[in-house]
Structure formats: C-alpha cells, structure tokens
Short mmCIF file of C-alpha atoms in Angstrom, two decimals:
data_model
loop_
_atom_site.label_atom_id
_atom_site.label_comp_id
_atom_site.label_asym_id
_atom_site.label_seq_id
_atom_site.Cartn_x
_atom_site.Cartn_y
_atom_site.Cartn_z
CA MET A 1 50.49 133.52 26.71
CA ASP A 2 48.26 131.01 28.47
CA THR A 3 49.47 128.10 30.51
CA GLU A 4 48.29 125.61 27.81
CA GLU A 5 50.38 127.42 25.21
CA ARG A 6 53.64 127.13 27.13
CA PRO A 7 55.88 124.25 25.92
CA LYS A 8 55.74 121.22 28.14
CA ALA A 9 59.44 120.34 27.83
CA LEU A 10 62.00 121.32 30.41
CA SER A 11 65.12 123.35 29.72
CA ALA A 12 68.15 121.68 28.25
CA ALA A 13 70.83 123.66 30.21
CA PRO A 14 73.50 121.22 31.58
CA VAL A 15 73.53 120.65 35.27
CA THR A 16 76.98 120.89 36.83
CA ILE A 17 77.40 119.15 40.03
CA ALA A 18 81.11 118.82 40.92
CA GLY A 19 81.98 118.75 37.24
CA LYS A 20 80.09 115.53 36.48
CA ALA A 21 78.04 117.07 33.61
CA GLU A 22 81.10 118.16 31.73
CA ALA A 23 82.64 114.74 32.01
CA GLY A 24 79.62 113.25 30.22
CA MET A 25 78.29 111.49 33.33
CA GLU A 26 74.62 111.62 34.20
CA VAL A 27 73.60 113.22 37.44
CA ALA A 28 71.22 111.17 39.56
CA GLY A 29 67.90 112.81 40.22
CA ASP A 30 68.40 115.37 37.41
CA PRO A 31 64.76 116.33 36.12
CA ARG A 32 66.33 117.32 32.72
CA ALA A 33 68.21 114.09 32.12
CA GLY A 34 66.16 112.69 29.24
CA GLU A 35 65.09 115.72 27.25
CA ALA A 36 65.95 117.13 23.82
CA PRO A 37 68.50 119.95 23.62
CA GLY A 38 66.95 123.43 23.01
CA ALA A 39 63.73 122.71 24.79
CA GLN A 40 62.39 125.36 27.05
CA ARG A 41 61.82 124.69 30.87
CA GLN A 42 58.27 125.06 32.11
CA LEU A 43 57.69 127.95 34.51
CA TRP A 44 55.20 126.24 36.77
CA VAL A 45 54.77 122.54 37.34
CA ASP A 46 51.70 121.31 39.18
CA GLU A 47 52.29 118.60 41.66
CA PRO A 48 49.44 116.58 43.33
CA ALA A 49 48.70 117.75 46.84
CA VAL A 50 49.50 115.40 49.63
CA ARG A 51 46.32 116.20 51.49
CA PRO A 52 43.01 117.19 49.84
CA ARG A 53 41.89 120.78 50.03
CA LEU A 54 39.81 121.85 52.98
CA PRO A 55 36.00 122.41 52.34
CA ASP A 56 35.09 126.03 51.91
CA PRO A 57 33.29 126.60 55.24
CA VAL A 58 36.22 124.97 57.15
CA ARG A 59 38.79 126.99 55.26
CA THR A 60 36.82 130.25 55.87
CA ALA A 61 36.67 129.43 59.56
CA ALA A 62 40.32 128.68 59.67
CA VAL A 63 41.31 131.89 58.00
CA ARG A 64 39.13 133.78 60.49
CA ALA A 65 40.77 131.98 63.38
CA VAL A 66 44.27 132.70 62.19
CA ILE A 67 43.45 136.49 61.70
CA ILE A 68 41.80 136.74 65.22
CA THR A 69 44.65 134.82 66.84
CA SER A 70 47.36 136.96 65.20
CA LEU A 71 45.55 140.14 66.18
CA THR A 72 45.31 138.78 69.72
CA LEU A 73 48.98 138.06 69.87
CA MET A 74 49.82 141.53 68.58
CA GLN A 75 47.47 143.14 71.21
CA ALA A 76 49.19 141.08 73.95
CA MET A 77 52.58 142.26 72.79
CA VAL A 78 51.38 145.96 72.80
CA ALA A 79 49.95 145.37 76.29
CA TYR A 80 53.30 143.96 77.45
CA LEU A 81 55.34 146.75 75.97
CA CYS A 82 52.94 149.31 77.55
CA THR A 83 53.40 147.68 80.86
CA LEU A 84 57.13 147.84 80.56
CA ALA A 85 56.98 151.52 79.53
CA GLY A 86 54.64 152.34 82.41
CA SER A 87 52.03 153.77 80.13
CA TRP A 88 48.51 154.48 81.14
CA LEU A 89 47.38 152.38 78.15
CA ALA A 90 48.69 149.21 79.73
CA PHE A 91 45.65 148.42 81.90
CA PRO A 92 43.01 148.80 79.10
CA MET A 93 45.25 146.86 76.71
CA VAL A 94 45.56 143.94 79.20
CA LEU A 95 41.76 143.88 79.70
CA SER A 96 41.19 143.87 75.96
CA SER A 97 43.85 141.20 75.51
CA VAL A 98 41.94 138.91 77.93
CA GLY A 99 38.79 139.45 76.00
CA SER A 100 40.56 138.87 72.68
CA THR A 101 41.94 135.60 74.02
CA VAL A 102 38.38 134.40 74.69
CA VAL A 103 37.42 135.41 71.14
CA ALA A 104 40.48 133.69 69.68
CA THR A 105 39.70 130.48 71.58
CA TRP A 106 36.15 130.65 70.18
CA GLY A 107 37.54 131.05 66.71
CA VAL A 108 39.74 127.96 67.04
CA LEU A 109 36.85 125.96 68.45
CA ASP A 110 34.76 127.20 65.57
CA VAL A 111 37.15 125.66 63.08
CA TRP A 112 36.95 122.34 64.98
CA VAL A 113 33.12 122.40 65.06
CA THR A 114 32.78 123.43 61.50
CA ARG A 115 35.01 120.54 60.43
CA GLN A 116 33.07 118.05 62.48
CA VAL A 117 29.73 119.28 61.08
CA TRP A 118 31.05 119.18 57.50
CA ASN A 119 32.29 115.53 57.98
CA GLN A 120 29.00 114.52 59.55
CA ARG A 121 26.93 116.08 56.75
CA ASN A 122 29.06 115.23 53.72
CA GLY A 123 30.83 112.13 54.88
CA VAL A 124 34.53 111.38 54.92
CA VAL A 125 36.08 110.27 51.72
CA SER A 126 38.28 107.30 52.37
CA VAL A 127 40.47 105.48 49.96
CA PRO A 128 39.87 102.61 49.62
CA SER A 129 36.27 102.91 50.81
CA SER A 130 35.93 101.69 54.33
CA THR A 131 34.42 98.40 55.43
CA ALA A 132 32.03 100.27 57.64
CA ARG A 133 30.40 101.89 54.53
CA GLN A 134 30.23 98.46 52.89
CA LEU A 135 28.40 97.04 55.96
CA ARG A 136 25.93 99.95 56.01
CA ARG A 137 25.26 99.42 52.36
CA GLU A 138 24.50 95.71 52.96
CA ARG A 139 22.23 96.50 55.91
CA ARG A 140 20.31 99.03 53.84
CA LYS A 141 19.91 96.50 51.01
CA ALA A 142 18.67 93.89 53.49
CA ARG A 143 16.18 96.32 54.95
CA ARG A 144 14.80 97.20 51.55
CA VAL A 145 14.36 93.59 50.64
CA ALA A 146 12.59 92.98 53.94
CA ARG A 147 10.27 95.96 53.43
CA ARG A 148 9.52 94.77 49.87
CA THR A 149 8.61 91.34 50.89
CA ALA A 150 6.46 92.64 53.83
CA ARG A 151 4.59 94.94 51.32
CA THR A 152 3.98 92.04 48.91
CA ARG A 153 2.71 89.82 51.80
CA GLN A 154 0.33 92.58 52.88
CA ARG A 155 -1.03 93.03 49.43
CA GLU A 156 -1.56 89.26 48.93
CA GLU A 157 -3.33 89.14 52.31
CA ARG A 158 -5.52 92.13 51.48
CA SER A 159 -6.39 90.63 48.07
CA ARG A 160 -7.39 87.24 49.78
CA ARG A 161 -9.54 89.12 52.24
CA SER A 162 -11.27 91.07 49.52
CA THR A 163 -11.91 87.94 47.43
CA ARG A 164 -13.52 86.20 50.48
CA ARG A 165 -15.92 89.02 51.12
CA LEU A 166 -17.05 88.99 47.46
CA SER A 167 -17.54 85.18 47.53
CA GLN A 168 -19.44 85.32 50.85
CA ALA A 169 -21.95 87.90 49.50
#
C-alpha cells in the first residue's frame, strides 16, 4: 500500500487522561478531538522542517567530518586504554591519534569552507527578501538605464558625424 492510498484520518480511539475521556470531557491538545469514529490513524505525518535542508555538498562534507571525528575519538580512546594497560601499541596509537586530530580538524574546516562557498555562489535565501538585495537590484537597473542612454547618445553622435561628412563631400 502506497502512502497516498493510506487514509488521511486519524484513529478514533478514546484518549484517557485521568478519566476525563470517560466523563465526556474534551482533552486539551488531543489531535483526535474532532474526527469521525472508526477512522484509522495515519502511520506517518509529515511536519514542515524548522530549518531548510543543507545543500548536497555541505551535507556530504558534514557527514565526512562526523565519520572522521568519531574515528578519531575511538582511536584516542584505544590509545588511552593501551597506555593504561602498558601495551607496546600505546605509542603508535598516540602518534596516529595526533595525526587523526589534524585530519578531523581539516574535516570540520572543510564543512565551514564548503558552506561559505555554497552561500557565495548560490546566494542565501532570506524570507522576506532582504533590503540589500532590493538595493542591488535598483543599482543594477540604474546602471542598465545609464548604459542604454550612453549607447543611444553615441549612436546619435556617430550618425551626425557621418551625415556631416556626406554633406561636405
């Protein structure tokens, strides 16, 4: 059964909070308060996200950074336990943990840089649209109008010069 085929109504099972449902009183905040009896409850209800989803390159970098950081933490824990046990593996593990820390730092910085690059290339969506964007739009429009008038002036000047030459000949 597809998601679209599932019934949209919620279940009609009575909610019992300190016996209020049996007494015929409505329970505040009950999602099933105004529904028909015998209706089925939906398995999954989509709720809008509080924050928009990260762009793909940023999400990829973030996943990579989390994996590298978790491996670094596990490696550091193994190095610590090897040190406590007095194992010969302690020294190589400490050295590799230091190297992994550098790599993990690079991974976290990679997320930050990728996010900055994404925002710079694709712009930041702001709701409502920012006043800075409106000012840029007005400046661009003014530059276009200025270029258009300059081009028409140059054409007129060229056409006047060309007509003078023809009349002088």
